[in-house]
XYZ file of C-alpha atoms in Angstrom:
296
model
C 78.365 119.383 -242.424
C 76.818 121.324 -245.234
C 73.227 120.455 -246.051
C 72.793 120.390 -249.789
C 69.704 122.058 -251.170
C 68.683 119.029 -253.173
C 65.337 117.255 -253.173
C 65.910 113.859 -251.599
C 63.874 112.290 -254.380
C 66.511 113.532 -256.833
C 68.923 110.813 -255.671
C 71.760 112.956 -256.960
C 73.602 114.620 -254.076
C 77.020 113.682 -255.477
C 78.175 116.688 -257.468
C 80.373 114.665 -259.814
C 77.434 112.414 -260.699
C 75.015 115.320 -260.974
C 77.253 117.408 -263.231
C 78.311 114.456 -265.400
C 74.740 113.234 -265.831
C 73.591 116.790 -266.452
C 75.900 116.968 -269.484
C 74.847 113.500 -270.644
C 71.161 114.386 -270.242
C 71.569 117.592 -272.262
C 73.203 115.613 -275.073
C 70.433 113.003 -274.844
C 67.694 115.654 -275.112
C 69.508 117.263 -278.036
C 69.568 113.909 -279.819
C 65.832 113.534 -279.103
C 65.285 116.768 -281.028
C 67.785 116.315 -283.866
C 66.774 112.730 -284.782
C 63.036 113.560 -285.150
C 63.944 116.514 -287.370
C 65.990 114.214 -289.600
C 63.146 111.678 -289.705
C 60.636 114.387 -290.644
C 62.956 115.548 -293.430
C 63.093 111.993 -294.811
C 59.329 111.658 -294.409
C 58.907 114.855 -296.420
C 61.118 113.362 -299.121
C 58.892 110.264 -299.134
C 55.806 112.480 -299.547
C 57.423 114.103 -302.554
C 58.069 110.628 -303.977
C 54.362 109.816 -303.602
C 53.512 112.900 -305.622
C 56.101 112.069 -308.286
C 55.475 108.298 -308.451
C 51.924 107.531 -307.247
C 52.222 103.935 -308.486
C 54.423 103.164 -305.469
C 52.084 105.010 -303.157
C 51.414 102.152 -300.722
C 55.071 101.588 -299.765
C 55.861 105.287 -299.601
C 52.844 106.016 -297.371
C 53.950 103.228 -295.054
C 57.465 104.696 -294.903
C 56.107 108.170 -294.172
C 53.899 106.795 -291.365
C 56.798 104.876 -289.782
C 59.146 107.851 -289.892
C 56.554 110.267 -288.458
C 55.649 107.866 -285.635
C 59.334 107.250 -284.847
C 59.962 111.002 -284.775
C 57.048 111.546 -282.370
C 58.122 108.725 -280.051
C 61.778 109.811 -279.931
C 60.781 113.433 -279.372
C 58.510 112.402 -276.485
C 61.081 110.143 -274.719
C 62.370 112.839 -272.283
C 58.806 113.817 -271.376
C 57.796 110.187 -270.922
C 60.802 109.683 -268.653
C 59.710 112.675 -266.557
C 56.228 111.203 -266.168
C 57.526 107.750 -265.182
C 60.037 109.137 -262.662
C 57.500 111.490 -261.107
C 54.930 108.709 -260.770
C 57.648 106.531 -259.216
C 58.524 109.258 -256.698
C 54.872 109.763 -255.802
C 54.438 106.035 -255.295
C 57.591 105.845 -253.159
C 59.088 103.030 -255.232
C 62.808 102.812 -254.509
C 64.353 100.430 -257.028
C 67.876 101.152 -258.215
C 66.644 101.546 -261.807
C 64.264 104.321 -260.841
C 66.912 105.882 -258.586
C 69.252 106.181 -261.554
C 66.460 107.533 -263.762
C 65.524 110.021 -261.057
C 69.146 111.079 -260.703
C 69.385 111.589 -264.474
C 66.098 113.455 -264.585
C 67.046 115.734 -261.690
C 70.728 116.114 -262.527
C 70.471 119.710 -263.727
C 68.576 120.832 -260.617
C 70.928 118.868 -258.359
C 74.034 120.292 -260.006
C 72.785 123.881 -259.753
C 71.604 123.436 -256.165
C 74.868 121.885 -255.016
C 76.873 124.565 -256.804
C 74.861 127.292 -255.083
C 75.192 125.646 -251.679
C 78.919 125.069 -252.076
C 79.524 128.631 -253.254
C 77.713 129.899 -250.186
C 79.218 127.615 -247.555
C 82.044 125.516 -249.000
C 81.979 121.770 -248.820
C 83.953 118.577 -249.024
C 83.386 115.716 -251.390
C 80.034 114.140 -250.600
C 78.906 110.728 -251.813
C 75.372 110.760 -253.086
C 72.863 107.958 -253.374
C 72.700 107.956 -257.171
C 75.232 106.172 -259.380
C 77.885 106.195 -256.630
C 75.999 103.355 -254.983
C 76.585 101.214 -258.073
C 79.945 102.404 -259.344
C 81.695 103.737 -256.228
C 82.937 107.245 -255.570
C 82.851 109.195 -258.827
C 83.836 112.480 -257.180
C 87.097 112.522 -259.109
C 85.169 113.225 -262.301
C 84.637 116.788 -261.176
C 85.966 118.911 -258.345
C 83.686 121.384 -256.697
C 84.792 124.190 -254.483
C 83.703 126.558 -251.768
C 83.879 130.356 -251.817
C 87.642 130.221 -251.223
C 88.056 128.219 -254.431
C 89.177 125.104 -252.554
C 87.197 121.973 -251.763
C 86.886 120.670 -248.226
C 85.384 121.563 -244.898
C 86.742 121.935 -241.403
C 90.314 120.777 -240.950
C 90.454 119.327 -244.459
C 89.531 122.658 -245.998
C 92.452 124.365 -244.224
C 94.811 121.582 -245.325
C 93.603 121.743 -248.930
C 94.166 125.482 -249.030
C 97.683 125.018 -247.646
C 98.413 122.297 -250.216
C 97.484 124.720 -252.966
C 100.165 127.131 -251.717
C 103.051 124.645 -251.768
C 105.935 125.991 -253.810
C 105.342 129.694 -253.146
C 108.669 131.208 -252.168
C 110.736 134.295 -251.499
C 112.824 133.953 -254.664
C 109.933 134.826 -256.977
C 107.955 136.854 -254.451
C 104.956 134.540 -254.385
C 105.152 134.587 -250.574
C 104.364 138.300 -250.426
C 100.591 137.836 -250.263
C 100.977 136.391 -246.769
C 102.960 139.387 -245.550
C 100.678 141.842 -247.334
C 97.658 140.212 -245.708
C 99.220 140.875 -242.300
C 100.301 144.416 -243.190
C 104.028 143.765 -243.564
C 106.379 144.740 -246.380
C 108.326 141.521 -246.810
C 110.987 142.000 -244.176
C 109.468 139.829 -241.435
C 109.418 136.043 -240.839
C 106.202 134.824 -242.394
C 105.476 131.306 -241.082
C 102.620 132.532 -238.852
C 101.419 134.855 -241.608
C 101.104 131.848 -243.903
C 98.961 129.980 -241.363
C 96.857 133.104 -240.807
C 96.370 133.630 -244.549
C 95.209 130.031 -245.032
C 92.874 130.325 -242.041
C 91.419 133.530 -243.450
C 90.814 131.891 -246.840
C 88.921 129.134 -245.043
C 86.872 131.744 -243.108
C 88.227 130.459 -239.781
C 89.576 133.783 -238.548
C 86.272 135.630 -238.758
C 84.591 132.741 -236.954
C 87.215 132.811 -234.180
C 88.439 129.279 -234.826
C 92.041 130.247 -235.636
C 93.699 133.548 -234.657
C 95.209 136.075 -237.020
C 98.777 136.113 -235.725
C 102.230 137.069 -236.945
C 104.058 136.127 -233.723
C 104.067 132.411 -232.929
C 103.732 133.143 -229.213
C 100.411 134.878 -229.883
C 99.130 131.718 -231.560
C 100.170 129.618 -228.577
C 98.484 132.057 -226.184
C 95.252 131.932 -228.212
C 94.924 128.153 -227.994
C 96.063 128.057 -224.373
C 93.334 130.571 -223.551
C 90.768 128.241 -225.071
C 92.152 125.200 -223.256
C 92.945 123.565 -226.582
C 96.749 123.546 -226.541
C 98.608 120.244 -226.164
C 102.280 119.931 -225.305
C 104.257 117.384 -227.288
C 104.962 114.448 -224.978
C 101.707 114.873 -223.070
C 100.233 111.785 -224.730
C 98.199 113.805 -227.235
C 98.225 112.588 -230.843
C 98.216 115.547 -233.251
C 95.256 115.635 -235.594
C 94.945 116.865 -239.197
C 94.305 120.603 -239.132
C 96.110 121.184 -235.819
C 98.437 124.176 -235.673
C 101.947 123.075 -234.736
C 104.424 125.269 -232.820
C 108.193 124.865 -232.494
C 110.959 126.084 -230.219
C 111.004 127.335 -226.614
C 107.442 128.169 -225.616
C 106.377 127.566 -229.219
C 107.775 130.937 -230.238
C 110.174 129.939 -233.034
C 108.075 128.541 -235.871
C 104.570 127.364 -236.779
C 102.735 125.380 -239.448
C 99.712 123.219 -240.227
C 99.522 119.514 -239.371
C 98.545 117.384 -242.361
C 98.747 114.045 -240.550
C 100.686 112.232 -237.816
C 101.653 108.774 -236.666
C 103.279 107.425 -233.520
C 106.733 108.648 -234.524
C 106.347 111.603 -236.871
C 104.181 114.600 -237.572
C 103.743 115.677 -241.190
C 103.175 119.361 -241.817
C 102.754 122.115 -244.380
C 104.754 125.176 -243.386
C 105.508 128.627 -244.694
C 108.932 130.237 -244.426
C 110.680 126.863 -244.285
C 113.806 127.179 -246.428
C 112.208 130.433 -247.620
C 109.211 128.671 -249.162
C 105.928 126.829 -248.521
C 106.662 123.120 -248.308
C 105.777 119.818 -246.723
C 107.975 118.786 -243.818
C 108.334 115.709 -241.587
C 109.318 116.098 -237.921
C 110.094 113.474 -235.313
C 107.627 113.863 -232.480
C 110.235 113.194 -229.824
C 113.767 114.532 -229.636
C 112.916 117.451 -231.932
C 111.996 121.095 -231.508
C 108.230 120.502 -231.568
C 106.691 122.365 -228.629
C 103.018 121.535 -229.020
C 99.775 121.765 -230.944
C 96.803 124.070 -230.989
C 93.554 122.301 -231.846
C 91.031 124.567 -233.605
C 87.350 123.999 -232.802
C 86.329 123.134 -236.356
């Protein structure tokens, strides 16, 4: 799994938390600048009142002092928080209060570091040790993606990419990118091309995890050569991210397994009714030949 480039003391390895707190912290720091400016303006007005009405000097001086002190304190709050959090980290104190403060304080660094790491390697939703520990998984607040533009890693990354293609079809030509990727002009069956395109987007072809194939039989041969092909009925339970093959020798059709149970296998397939769609197949008494299991 991807190793995020985040200081462990930041307590903010959840991207959703880091990015959300980063925005909140920026607003907080802005307030800590704007409010002191307003207080100084009012203090200046009080000074002018002292000059105009010196008889009320005592009260006006007191008001000026209070406003100036409040402005200084508010302006210094972010810096004071930095000092407290840093002292806490040095002392190794691990209370939840300081963990949240540390997460807030380090949110900008965490967010940038995670973004850089994800862009480089791609990643799935990770739960950090910051606010997620108190409020549960907040990953839904913000999606983050890998270089392919899709979140996930391993089998889930391939599945997520395939999900994003659902609905592409021959009628409007949105299927053509799969054929173009394989060097065809749109006149060939494209189920294997769809799987190959998704695998390429996930960087699994260049790493040799999934083959680039336009003939289903070539896909079967690839997994058989690696000893990772399983015939339906052999007792193997298909796993998410497996490549499914149909027909005699697996040469008729192919797709991506999204999930399976004892009776059915649920897939995402290209060139099924001339489009990319989810399908459900009975595991027995159907045309399912077997499954290739990529070494994610």
